[in-house]
Amino acid sequence: MIAKTLYGLEDILAEELVAIGANDVETGRRMVSFSGDQAMLYKANFQCRTALRILKPIAHFKADHADAVYREVKNIEWEQYLSPGKTFAIDAVIYSEKFNHSKFVAYRTKDAIADYFDDKYGKRPAVRVNNPDLYLNIHISHNDCTVSLDSSGESLHKRGYRISQVDAPLNEVLAAGIILKTGWRGESNFVDPMCGSGTLPVEAAMIALNMAPGIFRKEYAFERWPDFDRELLDEIYNDDSAEREFDFKCYGSDISPTAIEKATGNVRSAGLSKYIELKTVPFQQYTEAPRPGILVMNPPYGERISSDDLFGLYSMIGERLKHVFAGYEAWILSYRDECFDKIGLSPKHKIKLINGDLECEYRCYELFEGKNKDYKKSLKEQGDRPERGLPKERLPRQKPAGIDFRERRRELTGRTSPNDERKKPGERTKTFRGKREDGESSRNKKFAEERVAAKDRKPFDHNGKSSFRKSSGSFDRDDRPFSKSGRGRDDGRFNKERKTAGRGHTFSSGRNDKSDRPYDRNRKSFKNKRYED
């Protein structure tokens, strides 16, 4: 089976699938493949927070054009999944230069299914875009084609608890994913100071309680399959043994009373009013924060939701985080680097995510009182170091930086270190810098030895000059000595006949080339490509 997800959440989805008992879990781009029985198919739909849909492949083939797709699809035994009196819909996803239009591929796939039943039974199933009996998915990457049954139907981000929303609401799958990315599972309070319609607080409360995201869902597409097992689904639905207690609260606030009103309705619809507290208050008016806690927020980007002073908003966010939320980890999802720069804090983690069609970044800030230098010093005294980037165990193992250098030296000299003498006496050795006789000193070494010897003899003369330097007079480029007076050449006098080139410099006449030349009324100037008097 294949679980589809958003970019950047593949690792979280893989962890969820492993937790519910899936086998052969492998991550891909925006998808995770796994294997399991019918119960696993139901569990994946019901319990995975970061899955968009669960697909069950039924055919795989290669095709270079739409007619080849038609022939291969028509060879599938469709009686196992569909009958002439049923309806179906097709979703085509194309990543190939050989197919120009996904809708044309979907059209040819529909023709193949309809012609299959028409040739065999004289009847054909109908196509219905909304609420069909069977959802089909065809995925083409280059020339690899996969036809799958869509077991979810509507996208799994549509949980069923949201009854109203504000402009540009956060996708529920993305909201759950960014909370799970923090590692928080309900061990402290959860704060979202810009909650909008309340998606983050609701998803956080469900994670803290370990409540299945599909509990509010009315139906799944697999419920219309011929092999649907109602008792198995009811058993999975009614199993609450994994749920746990939540001893803290989720706090949400927003500057808009309308947003808080809608968020309150969604919280009530989810039955989580006991665990979520909402209020109308601007973030700049925060003066205290519940402790212990974690902060996750999705502020405006200036794209779908505009702000009168976007950079001022992010500057205010950084100021409030520093002065009110000391001791917290603050996670912020945003779009522009300029906005992050205005926060004025150094991030601990940076994660690339996609929100809608925007390539966003998810950053973690470790907040503490005082200066960063003092914070690092205190951690050092406690025997701990602040992490930067991913934990050490998650970093890829790399070859030590000096290993190539050491191996090269070993090949050329037969030595493992500069002080390891393995050559025979009197033998010429070839170093990594070239060939050199034993006992031969470099020019720099001789220079240093002479300088030290001169210092030992007489550090300074009576004029305050170093005895190591030459005491003879200085020379110009033509090897002509300067006079001791320093006023010019040997005679110490200025040569009036000396001429220099260049505008504004002095000539032998003593007159300036430009300013001191007398005006000549007959002189013409070149201007705008023509002569003028």
Short mmCIF file of C-alpha atoms in Angstrom, two decimals:
data_model
loop_
_atom_site.label_atom_id
_atom_site.label_comp_id
_atom_site.label_asym_id
_atom_site.label_seq_id
_atom_site.Cartn_x
_atom_site.Cartn_y
_atom_site.Cartn_z
CA MET A 1 0.00 0.00 0.00
CA ILE A 2 0.99 3.65 -0.41
CA ALA A 3 0.30 6.49 2.01
CA LYS A 4 0.44 9.96 0.43
CA THR A 5 1.56 12.96 2.49
CA LEU A 6 2.97 16.48 2.27
CA TYR A 7 6.58 17.27 1.48
CA GLY A 8 8.74 17.18 4.60
CA LEU A 9 6.41 14.94 6.63
CA GLU A 10 7.49 11.58 5.17
CA ASP A 11 9.58 10.63 8.22
CA ILE A 12 6.73 11.42 10.63
CA LEU A 13 4.26 9.35 8.58
CA ALA A 14 6.71 6.43 8.50
CA GLU A 15 6.96 6.54 12.30
CA GLU A 16 3.17 6.51 12.57
CA LEU A 17 2.87 3.50 10.28
CA VAL A 18 5.52 1.57 12.21
CA ALA A 19 3.70 2.39 15.46
CA ILE A 20 0.45 0.79 14.24
CA GLY A 21 2.23 -2.35 13.03
CA ALA A 22 2.88 -1.79 9.32
CA ASN A 23 5.57 -3.87 7.61
CA ASP A 24 8.13 -3.05 4.89
CA VAL A 25 7.90 0.69 5.56
CA GLU A 26 9.91 2.75 3.05
CA THR A 27 9.82 6.50 2.54
CA GLY A 28 9.73 8.24 -0.83
CA ARG A 29 8.92 11.71 -2.09
CA ARG A 30 5.61 12.77 -0.54
CA MET A 31 4.74 9.12 0.06
CA VAL A 32 5.49 6.12 2.25
CA SER A 33 5.03 2.55 1.03
CA PHE A 34 4.15 -0.25 3.42
CA SER A 35 2.49 -3.66 3.55
CA GLY A 36 -0.23 -5.16 5.71
CA ASP A 37 -3.59 -6.85 5.77
CA GLN A 38 -7.10 -5.43 5.55
CA ALA A 39 -7.01 -4.32 9.20
CA MET A 40 -3.82 -2.36 8.49
CA LEU A 41 -5.57 -0.61 5.59
CA TYR A 42 -8.37 0.47 7.94
CA LYS A 43 -5.95 1.52 10.71
CA ALA A 44 -3.84 3.61 8.35
CA ASN A 45 -6.92 5.59 7.32
CA PHE A 46 -8.24 5.89 10.85
CA GLN A 47 -5.09 6.57 12.91
CA CYS A 48 -2.44 8.27 10.74
CA ARG A 49 -2.44 12.03 11.36
CA THR A 50 -0.04 12.96 8.55
CA ALA A 51 -1.54 10.83 5.73
CA LEU A 52 -3.55 12.50 2.97
CA ARG A 53 -4.85 9.25 1.44
CA ILE A 54 -4.13 5.53 1.43
CA LEU A 55 -3.81 3.81 -1.96
CA LYS A 56 -3.95 0.10 -2.78
CA PRO A 57 -2.16 -0.64 -6.10
CA ILE A 58 -3.84 -3.19 -8.38
CA ALA A 59 -1.75 -2.93 -11.58
CA HIS A 60 1.68 -1.74 -12.62
CA PHE A 61 2.95 -1.37 -16.21
CA LYS A 62 5.05 0.78 -18.53
CA ALA A 63 3.61 3.12 -21.14
CA ASP A 64 4.96 5.89 -23.35
CA HIS A 65 1.68 7.36 -24.60
CA ALA A 66 -2.02 7.52 -23.77
CA ASP A 67 -3.02 4.69 -26.16
CA ALA A 68 -0.63 2.34 -24.36
CA VAL A 69 -2.26 3.33 -21.07
CA TYR A 70 -5.66 2.54 -22.60
CA ARG A 71 -4.59 -0.95 -23.66
CA GLU A 72 -3.00 -1.85 -20.31
CA VAL A 73 -5.93 -0.54 -18.24
CA LYS A 74 -8.38 -2.48 -20.38
CA ASN A 75 -6.51 -5.71 -19.56
CA ILE A 76 -7.32 -5.41 -15.84
CA GLU A 77 -10.11 -7.68 -14.55
CA TRP A 78 -12.44 -4.92 -13.38
CA GLU A 79 -15.21 -7.25 -12.13
CA GLN A 80 -13.25 -7.62 -8.90
CA TYR A 81 -13.67 -3.93 -8.08
CA LEU A 82 -16.60 -2.55 -10.08
CA SER A 83 -19.90 -3.51 -11.70
CA PRO A 84 -21.89 -1.92 -14.55
CA GLY A 85 -24.41 -0.37 -12.16
CA LYS A 86 -21.78 1.45 -10.08
CA THR A 87 -20.07 4.81 -10.48
CA PHE A 88 -16.39 5.70 -10.43
CA ALA A 89 -14.02 8.68 -10.55
CA ILE A 90 -10.39 8.90 -11.65
CA ASP A 91 -7.59 11.06 -10.25
CA ALA A 92 -4.50 11.23 -12.48
CA VAL A 93 -1.09 12.36 -11.17
CA ILE A 94 1.55 12.80 -13.90
CA TYR A 95 5.30 13.42 -13.56
CA SER A 96 6.47 12.74 -17.12
CA GLU A 97 7.51 14.64 -20.22
CA LYS A 98 5.86 11.98 -22.40
CA PHE A 99 2.36 12.89 -21.20
CA ASN A 100 1.32 16.48 -21.68
CA HIS A 101 -1.99 16.58 -19.81
CA SER A 102 -3.19 14.65 -16.75
CA LYS A 103 -6.87 15.08 -17.66
CA PHE A 104 -6.32 13.41 -21.03
CA VAL A 105 -4.73 10.43 -19.26
CA ALA A 106 -7.73 10.28 -16.92
CA TYR A 107 -10.04 10.47 -19.95
CA ARG A 108 -8.32 7.54 -21.71
CA THR A 109 -8.36 5.51 -18.48
CA LYS A 110 -12.09 6.12 -18.19
CA ASP A 111 -12.57 4.99 -21.81
CA ALA A 112 -10.67 1.77 -21.14
CA ILE A 113 -12.83 0.87 -18.11
CA ALA A 114 -16.08 1.76 -19.88
CA ASP A 115 -15.13 -0.18 -23.05
CA TYR A 116 -14.12 -3.19 -20.93
CA PHE A 117 -17.64 -3.51 -19.46
CA ASP A 118 -19.33 -2.56 -22.74
CA ASP A 119 -17.49 -5.29 -24.68
CA LYS A 120 -18.11 -7.92 -22.01
CA TYR A 121 -21.58 -7.09 -20.63
CA GLY A 122 -23.09 -4.57 -23.01
CA LYS A 123 -23.34 -2.10 -20.12
CA ARG A 124 -20.92 0.34 -18.70
CA PRO A 125 -20.50 2.01 -15.27
CA ALA A 126 -21.06 5.74 -15.06
CA VAL A 127 -18.58 8.45 -14.13
CA ARG A 128 -19.41 10.61 -11.11
CA VAL A 129 -17.02 13.29 -9.84
CA ASN A 130 -18.65 13.71 -6.43
CA ASN A 131 -19.22 10.78 -4.08
CA PRO A 132 -18.66 7.87 -6.51
CA ASP A 133 -18.76 4.21 -5.55
CA LEU A 134 -15.11 3.69 -6.47
CA TYR A 135 -12.20 6.14 -6.38
CA LEU A 136 -9.34 5.28 -8.74
CA ASN A 137 -5.86 6.77 -8.91
CA ILE A 138 -3.40 6.50 -11.80
CA HIS A 139 0.15 7.66 -11.14
CA ILE A 140 2.71 8.05 -13.96
CA SER A 141 6.37 8.80 -13.33
CA HIS A 142 8.32 8.94 -16.62
CA ASN A 143 6.95 5.73 -18.18
CA ASP A 144 6.11 3.81 -14.97
CA CYS A 145 2.36 3.64 -14.48
CA THR A 146 0.51 2.46 -11.37
CA VAL A 147 -3.26 2.04 -11.11
CA SER A 148 -4.54 2.04 -7.52
CA LEU A 149 -7.76 1.96 -5.57
CA ASP A 150 -8.14 5.01 -3.35
CA SER A 151 -9.33 3.69 0.01
CA SER A 152 -9.80 7.14 1.57
CA GLY A 153 -12.06 9.02 -0.82
CA GLU A 154 -11.97 12.60 0.39
CA SER A 155 -8.56 13.73 1.59
CA LEU A 156 -7.82 12.59 5.12
CA HIS A 157 -6.98 16.16 6.18
CA LYS A 158 -10.76 16.69 6.28
CA ARG A 159 -11.13 15.33 9.79
CA GLY A 160 -14.78 16.25 10.21
CA TYR A 161 -14.63 18.51 13.28
CA ARG A 162 -14.16 21.84 11.47
CA ILE A 163 -17.50 23.59 11.05
CA SER A 164 -16.16 27.06 10.16
CA GLN A 165 -12.84 28.57 9.16
CA VAL A 166 -11.02 31.87 8.62
CA ASP A 167 -9.14 32.95 5.48
CA ALA A 168 -6.19 30.69 4.55
CA PRO A 169 -6.70 28.03 7.25
CA LEU A 170 -3.85 25.67 8.06
CA ASN A 171 -4.19 22.18 6.60
CA GLU A 172 -4.92 19.69 9.40
CA VAL A 173 -2.30 17.22 8.15
CA LEU A 174 0.34 19.97 8.10
CA ALA A 175 -0.77 21.19 11.54
CA ALA A 176 -0.41 17.70 13.03
CA GLY A 177 2.91 17.23 11.23
CA ILE A 178 4.55 20.40 12.55
CA ILE A 179 3.42 19.55 16.09
CA LEU A 180 4.83 16.02 15.83
CA LYS A 181 8.06 17.48 14.41
CA THR A 182 8.65 19.24 17.74
CA GLY A 183 8.66 15.97 19.66
CA TRP A 184 5.87 17.24 21.94
CA ARG A 185 3.33 14.61 22.97
CA GLY A 186 1.48 16.40 25.77
CA GLU A 187 4.22 16.64 28.40
CA SER A 188 3.60 20.39 28.93
CA ASN A 189 1.27 23.24 28.01
CA PHE A 190 0.80 24.13 24.36
CA VAL A 191 0.53 27.77 23.23
CA ASP A 192 -0.53 29.17 19.85
CA PRO A 193 -0.81 32.98 20.04
CA MET A 194 -2.14 33.33 16.47
CA CYS A 195 -4.52 30.38 16.33
CA GLY A 196 -6.98 31.56 13.65
CA SER A 197 -9.79 28.97 13.49
CA GLY A 198 -8.05 26.81 16.12
CA THR A 199 -6.50 24.08 13.96
CA LEU A 200 -3.22 23.88 15.90
CA PRO A 201 -4.79 23.76 19.41
CA VAL A 202 -7.31 21.10 18.32
CA GLU A 203 -4.65 18.91 16.68
CA ALA A 204 -2.37 19.39 19.70
CA ALA A 205 -5.09 18.29 22.12
CA MET A 206 -5.81 15.20 20.01
CA ILE A 207 -2.10 14.33 19.98
CA ALA A 208 -1.81 14.84 23.73
CA LEU A 209 -4.82 12.57 24.34
CA ASN A 210 -3.67 10.16 21.59
CA MET A 211 -7.13 10.46 20.07
CA ALA A 212 -7.42 8.99 16.56
CA PRO A 213 -7.87 11.72 13.90
CA GLY A 214 -10.52 9.66 12.08
CA ILE A 215 -12.93 9.56 15.00
CA PHE A 216 -15.00 12.43 13.52
CA ARG A 217 -14.91 11.12 9.96
CA LYS A 218 -18.30 10.08 8.56
CA GLU A 219 -17.12 7.58 5.94
CA TYR A 220 -14.22 6.21 3.94
CA ALA A 221 -14.13 5.06 0.32
CA PHE A 222 -13.26 1.47 1.29
CA GLU A 223 -16.69 1.15 2.95
CA ARG A 224 -18.16 0.74 -0.58
CA TRP A 225 -15.75 -1.97 -1.66
CA PRO A 226 -17.15 -5.49 -2.25
CA ASP A 227 -14.90 -6.96 0.48
CA PHE A 228 -15.69 -4.32 3.15
CA ASP A 229 -15.75 -5.74 6.69
CA ARG A 230 -18.07 -3.64 8.91
CA GLU A 231 -17.27 -5.55 12.11
CA LEU A 232 -13.53 -5.06 11.65
CA LEU A 233 -13.93 -1.30 11.19
CA ASP A 234 -16.21 -1.06 14.25
CA GLU A 235 -13.64 -2.92 16.33
CA ILE A 236 -10.91 -0.48 15.28
CA TYR A 237 -13.19 2.52 15.78
CA ASN A 238 -14.27 1.54 19.30
CA ASP A 239 -10.78 0.62 20.54
CA ASP A 240 -9.74 3.44 22.90
CA SER A 241 -7.08 1.49 24.80
CA ALA A 242 -4.29 3.69 23.44
CA GLU A 243 -5.80 6.97 24.64
CA ARG A 244 -4.15 8.69 27.61
CA GLU A 245 -4.68 11.50 30.12
CA PHE A 246 -3.61 15.10 29.44
CA ASP A 247 -2.75 17.01 32.60
CA PHE A 248 -1.97 20.34 30.92
CA LYS A 249 -3.85 22.64 28.54
CA CYS A 250 -3.69 23.99 25.03
CA TYR A 251 -3.92 27.79 24.88
CA GLY A 252 -4.95 29.66 21.75
CA SER A 253 -5.43 33.36 21.11
CA ASP A 254 -5.93 35.72 18.20
CA ILE A 255 -6.31 39.43 17.59
CA SER A 256 -9.60 38.82 15.72
CA PRO A 257 -12.79 38.18 17.76
CA THR A 258 -14.33 36.55 14.68
CA ALA A 259 -11.48 34.06 14.49
CA ILE A 260 -11.83 33.15 18.15
CA GLU A 261 -15.58 32.71 17.72
CA LYS A 262 -15.01 30.26 14.86
CA ALA A 263 -12.22 28.48 16.75
CA THR A 264 -14.55 28.06 19.74
CA GLY A 265 -17.14 26.40 17.50
CA ASN A 266 -14.52 23.99 16.10
CA VAL A 267 -13.25 23.11 19.58
CA ARG A 268 -16.78 22.44 20.74
CA SER A 269 -17.42 20.31 17.65
CA ALA A 270 -14.35 18.22 18.50
CA GLY A 271 -15.48 17.84 22.12
CA LEU A 272 -12.23 19.28 23.46
CA SER A 273 -13.44 22.34 25.37
CA LYS A 274 -12.06 20.85 28.59
CA TYR A 275 -8.52 20.86 27.25
CA ILE A 276 -8.42 24.03 25.12
CA GLU A 277 -8.64 27.61 26.37
CA LEU A 278 -9.20 30.41 23.85
CA LYS A 279 -9.20 34.19 24.22
CA THR A 280 -9.09 37.32 22.10
CA VAL A 281 -5.80 39.12 22.78
CA PRO A 282 -3.03 40.50 20.51
CA PHE A 283 0.31 38.79 20.87
CA GLN A 284 2.00 42.06 21.86
CA GLN A 285 -0.17 42.17 24.99
CA TYR A 286 1.18 38.85 26.30
CA THR A 287 2.84 39.49 29.66
CA GLU A 288 3.13 35.95 31.01
CA ALA A 289 3.12 32.38 29.73
CA PRO A 290 1.97 29.12 31.32
CA ARG A 291 4.85 26.94 32.48
CA PRO A 292 6.14 24.51 31.46
CA GLY A 293 5.20 24.90 27.83
CA ILE A 294 5.96 24.92 24.14
CA LEU A 295 4.93 27.51 21.55
CA VAL A 296 3.96 26.69 17.95
CA MET A 297 2.64 29.39 15.64
CA ASN A 298 1.82 30.07 12.01
CA PRO A 299 1.92 33.88 11.62
CA PRO A 300 0.84 35.70 8.41
CA TYR A 301 3.28 35.52 5.49
CA GLY A 302 2.02 38.56 3.60
CA GLU A 303 0.72 36.30 0.79
CA ARG A 304 -2.84 35.10 1.37
CA ILE A 305 -3.17 37.10 4.60
CA SER A 306 -1.68 40.58 4.50
CA SER A 307 -0.44 42.79 7.31
CA ASP A 308 -0.07 46.56 7.46
CA ASP A 309 3.48 46.19 8.82
CA LEU A 310 4.68 42.64 8.19
CA PHE A 311 8.28 43.21 9.27
CA GLY A 312 7.11 45.10 12.35
CA LEU A 313 4.91 42.10 13.21
CA TYR A 314 7.89 39.72 13.16
CA SER A 315 10.02 42.15 15.16
CA MET A 316 7.29 42.19 17.78
CA ILE A 317 7.18 38.37 17.76
CA GLY A 318 10.91 38.22 18.49
CA GLU A 319 10.59 40.78 21.30
CA ARG A 320 7.70 38.92 22.99
CA LEU A 321 9.43 35.57 22.68
CA LYS A 322 12.57 36.91 24.32
CA HIS A 323 10.85 38.69 27.22
CA VAL A 324 7.81 36.51 27.97
CA PHE A 325 8.59 32.95 26.86
CA ALA A 326 12.00 32.34 28.45
CA GLY A 327 12.50 28.63 29.00
CA TYR A 328 10.28 27.69 26.02
CA GLU A 329 11.00 26.16 22.67
CA ALA A 330 9.26 28.30 20.05
CA TRP A 331 8.49 26.78 16.63
CA ILE A 332 7.48 29.17 13.84
CA LEU A 333 6.29 28.32 10.32
CA SER A 334 6.80 31.13 7.82
CA TYR A 335 7.65 31.86 4.21
CA ARG A 336 10.20 34.66 3.84
CA ASP A 337 13.77 34.82 5.12
CA GLU A 338 13.35 38.56 5.63
CA CYS A 339 10.56 37.86 8.13
CA PHE A 340 12.69 35.38 10.05
CA ASP A 341 15.53 37.89 10.12
CA LYS A 342 13.27 40.43 11.83
CA ILE A 343 12.69 38.00 14.71
CA GLY A 344 16.29 38.64 15.68
CA LEU A 345 16.95 35.22 17.24
CA SER A 346 19.24 32.40 16.23
CA PRO A 347 17.32 29.24 15.24
CA LYS A 348 18.18 25.83 16.67
CA HIS A 349 16.58 23.85 13.81
CA LYS A 350 15.48 24.65 10.24
CA ILE A 351 13.07 22.35 8.37
CA LYS A 352 11.79 22.78 4.81
CA LEU A 353 8.02 22.31 4.42
CA ILE A 354 5.33 23.07 1.84
CA ASN A 355 2.22 25.02 2.86
CA GLY A 356 -0.18 25.08 -0.09
CA ASP A 357 2.02 26.09 -2.99
CA LEU A 358 4.51 28.04 -0.85
CA GLU A 359 7.95 26.67 0.04
CA CYS A 360 8.10 27.49 3.72
CA GLU A 361 10.57 26.96 6.53
CA TYR A 362 9.87 25.69 10.01
CA ARG A 363 12.30 27.06 12.59
CA CYS A 364 12.87 26.26 16.25
CA TYR A 365 14.12 28.88 18.71
CA GLU A 366 15.43 27.88 22.12
CA LEU A 367 14.50 30.74 24.43
CA PHE A 368 16.43 31.62 27.58
CA GLU A 369 16.98 34.55 29.90
CA GLY A 370 20.00 36.81 29.48
CA LYS A 371 22.60 36.70 26.73
CA ASN A 372 23.45 33.82 24.46
CA LYS A 373 27.06 33.88 25.69
CA ASP A 374 25.99 33.47 29.31
CA TYR A 375 23.56 30.71 28.36
CA LYS A 376 26.27 28.71 26.61
CA LYS A 377 28.61 29.23 29.56
CA SER A 378 26.03 27.89 32.00
CA LEU A 379 25.41 24.84 29.81
CA LYS A 380 29.14 24.20 29.65
CA GLU A 381 29.41 24.36 33.42
CA GLN A 382 26.57 21.85 33.68
CA GLY A 383 28.31 19.52 31.24
CA ASP A 384 25.79 20.13 28.47
CA ARG A 385 26.06 21.84 25.12
CA PRO A 386 23.30 23.49 23.12
CA GLU A 387 22.49 21.60 19.98
CA ARG A 388 22.88 23.16 16.59
CA GLY A 389 21.02 21.54 13.71
CA LEU A 390 20.05 17.89 13.90
CA PRO A 391 21.09 15.66 16.82
CA LYS A 392 24.45 13.96 16.38
CA GLU A 393 22.95 10.49 16.05
CA ARG A 394 20.79 11.68 13.11
CA LEU A 395 23.67 13.24 11.18
CA PRO A 396 25.15 11.19 8.31
CA ARG A 397 28.48 9.57 9.09
CA GLN A 398 31.26 11.31 7.20
CA LYS A 399 34.88 10.54 6.51
CA PRO A 400 37.23 12.54 8.81
CA ALA A 401 38.44 15.69 7.11
CA GLY A 402 42.15 14.80 7.33
CA ILE A 403 41.97 11.19 6.23
CA ASP A 404 42.74 11.95 2.57
CA PHE A 405 45.73 14.06 3.57
CA ARG A 406 47.12 11.34 5.86
CA GLU A 407 46.65 8.61 3.28
CA ARG A 408 48.39 10.69 0.63
CA ARG A 409 51.33 11.35 2.95
CA ARG A 410 51.59 7.66 3.83
CA GLU A 411 51.77 6.73 0.14
CA LEU A 412 54.53 9.23 -0.62
CA THR A 413 56.72 9.01 2.48
CA GLY A 414 55.85 5.75 4.16
CA ARG A 415 55.22 7.66 7.40
CA THR A 416 52.00 7.86 9.40
CA SER A 417 52.94 11.14 11.09
CA PRO A 418 55.55 13.90 10.60
CA ASN A 419 57.63 12.62 13.55
CA ASP A 420 57.51 8.94 12.58
CA GLU A 421 60.92 8.13 11.03
CA ARG A 422 60.66 5.02 8.89
CA LYS A 423 63.24 5.91 6.23
CA LYS A 424 66.81 4.75 6.21
CA PRO A 425 69.56 7.22 7.20
CA GLY A 426 70.73 9.24 4.22
CA GLU A 427 67.71 8.20 2.16
CA ARG A 428 65.98 10.89 0.14
CA THR A 429 62.30 11.21 0.96
CA LYS A 430 59.50 12.64 -1.10
CA THR A 431 57.02 14.66 0.90
CA PHE A 432 53.57 15.80 -0.13
CA ARG A 433 55.16 19.14 -1.08
CA GLY A 434 57.82 17.64 -3.36
CA LYS A 435 61.39 16.32 -3.01
CA ARG A 436 63.88 17.60 -0.45
CA GLU A 437 67.25 16.32 0.81
CA ASP A 438 67.57 15.37 4.48
CA GLY A 439 68.95 18.15 6.64
CA GLU A 440 68.20 20.83 4.04
CA SER A 441 66.66 23.92 5.60
CA SER A 442 64.11 26.01 3.80
CA ARG A 443 64.72 29.63 2.96
CA ASN A 444 62.23 30.73 5.60
CA LYS A 445 64.08 28.73 8.25
CA LYS A 446 67.44 30.31 7.38
CA PHE A 447 65.88 33.76 7.44
CA ALA A 448 64.43 33.12 10.89
CA GLU A 449 67.74 31.84 12.25
CA GLU A 450 69.63 34.91 10.98
CA ARG A 451 67.06 37.23 12.44
CA VAL A 452 67.24 35.59 15.88
CA ALA A 453 71.06 35.72 15.78
CA ALA A 454 71.00 39.44 14.91
CA LYS A 455 68.62 40.15 17.75
CA ASP A 456 70.86 38.36 20.22
CA ARG A 457 73.91 40.35 19.12
CA LYS A 458 72.46 43.87 19.10
CA PRO A 459 68.71 44.33 19.23
CA PHE A 460 68.68 48.06 18.38
CA ASP A 461 71.25 50.67 17.39
CA HIS A 462 71.54 54.17 18.83
CA ASN A 463 69.10 55.53 16.21
CA GLY A 464 66.38 53.08 17.31
CA LYS A 465 66.64 51.02 14.12
CA SER A 466 66.84 47.26 14.05
CA SER A 467 70.40 46.04 13.50
CA PHE A 468 69.06 43.28 11.28
CA ARG A 469 67.96 45.77 8.64
CA LYS A 470 70.46 47.20 6.17
CA SER A 471 71.89 50.49 7.38
CA SER A 472 72.84 51.69 3.91
CA GLY A 473 70.74 54.28 2.14
CA SER A 474 67.52 53.51 0.31
CA PHE A 475 67.26 53.21 -3.46
CA ASP A 476 64.55 54.08 -5.93
CA ARG A 477 63.41 51.93 -8.86
CA ASP A 478 66.34 53.11 -11.01
CA ASP A 479 68.84 52.16 -8.26
CA ARG A 480 69.55 55.84 -7.57
CA PRO A 481 70.11 56.59 -3.88
CA PHE A 482 67.94 59.08 -2.04
CA SER A 483 69.68 61.86 -0.14
CA LYS A 484 70.04 61.58 3.62
CA SER A 485 67.94 64.70 4.03
CA GLY A 486 65.07 62.83 2.41
CA ARG A 487 64.14 65.86 0.31
CA GLY A 488 64.65 64.29 -3.10
CA ARG A 489 67.50 62.84 -5.16
CA ASP A 490 71.20 63.17 -4.32
CA ASP A 491 71.22 66.95 -4.60
CA GLY A 492 68.20 67.29 -2.31
CA ARG A 493 66.67 69.92 -4.59
CA PHE A 494 63.48 69.89 -6.62
CA ASN A 495 63.96 69.71 -10.40
CA LYS A 496 61.82 72.45 -11.94
CA GLU A 497 62.28 71.05 -15.44
CA ARG A 498 60.66 67.73 -14.41
CA LYS A 499 57.40 67.19 -16.24
CA THR A 500 54.49 64.99 -15.25
CA ALA A 501 51.63 63.75 -17.39
CA GLY A 502 47.95 63.97 -16.55
CA ARG A 503 45.20 66.57 -16.28
CA GLY A 504 45.66 69.17 -13.56
CA HIS A 505 49.36 68.36 -12.93
CA THR A 506 52.16 70.89 -13.04
CA PHE A 507 54.10 71.45 -16.28
CA SER A 508 57.50 73.11 -16.72
CA SER A 509 55.85 76.48 -17.20
CA GLY A 510 54.45 76.29 -13.67
CA ARG A 511 50.96 76.89 -14.99
CA ASN A 512 48.09 74.47 -14.28
CA ASP A 513 46.89 72.54 -17.28
CA LYS A 514 43.23 73.45 -16.79
CA SER A 515 42.55 76.23 -14.32
CA ASP A 516 45.58 78.46 -15.02
CA ARG A 517 45.48 78.36 -18.81
CA PRO A 518 44.30 81.70 -20.29
CA TYR A 519 40.98 81.58 -22.10
CA ASP A 520 41.24 81.32 -25.86
CA ARG A 521 38.09 82.66 -27.52
CA ASN A 522 38.94 80.80 -30.75
CA ARG A 523 39.20 77.47 -28.91
CA LYS A 524 36.32 75.13 -29.78
CA SER A 525 34.98 72.37 -27.53
CA PHE A 526 33.57 69.00 -28.54
CA LYS A 527 30.09 68.59 -27.15
CA ASN A 528 27.10 66.42 -28.10
CA LYS A 529 28.87 65.20 -31.25
CA ARG A 530 29.09 68.72 -32.80
CA TYR A 531 31.29 71.78 -32.50
CA GLU A 532 29.92 74.90 -30.83
CA ASP A 533 31.40 78.40 -30.48
#
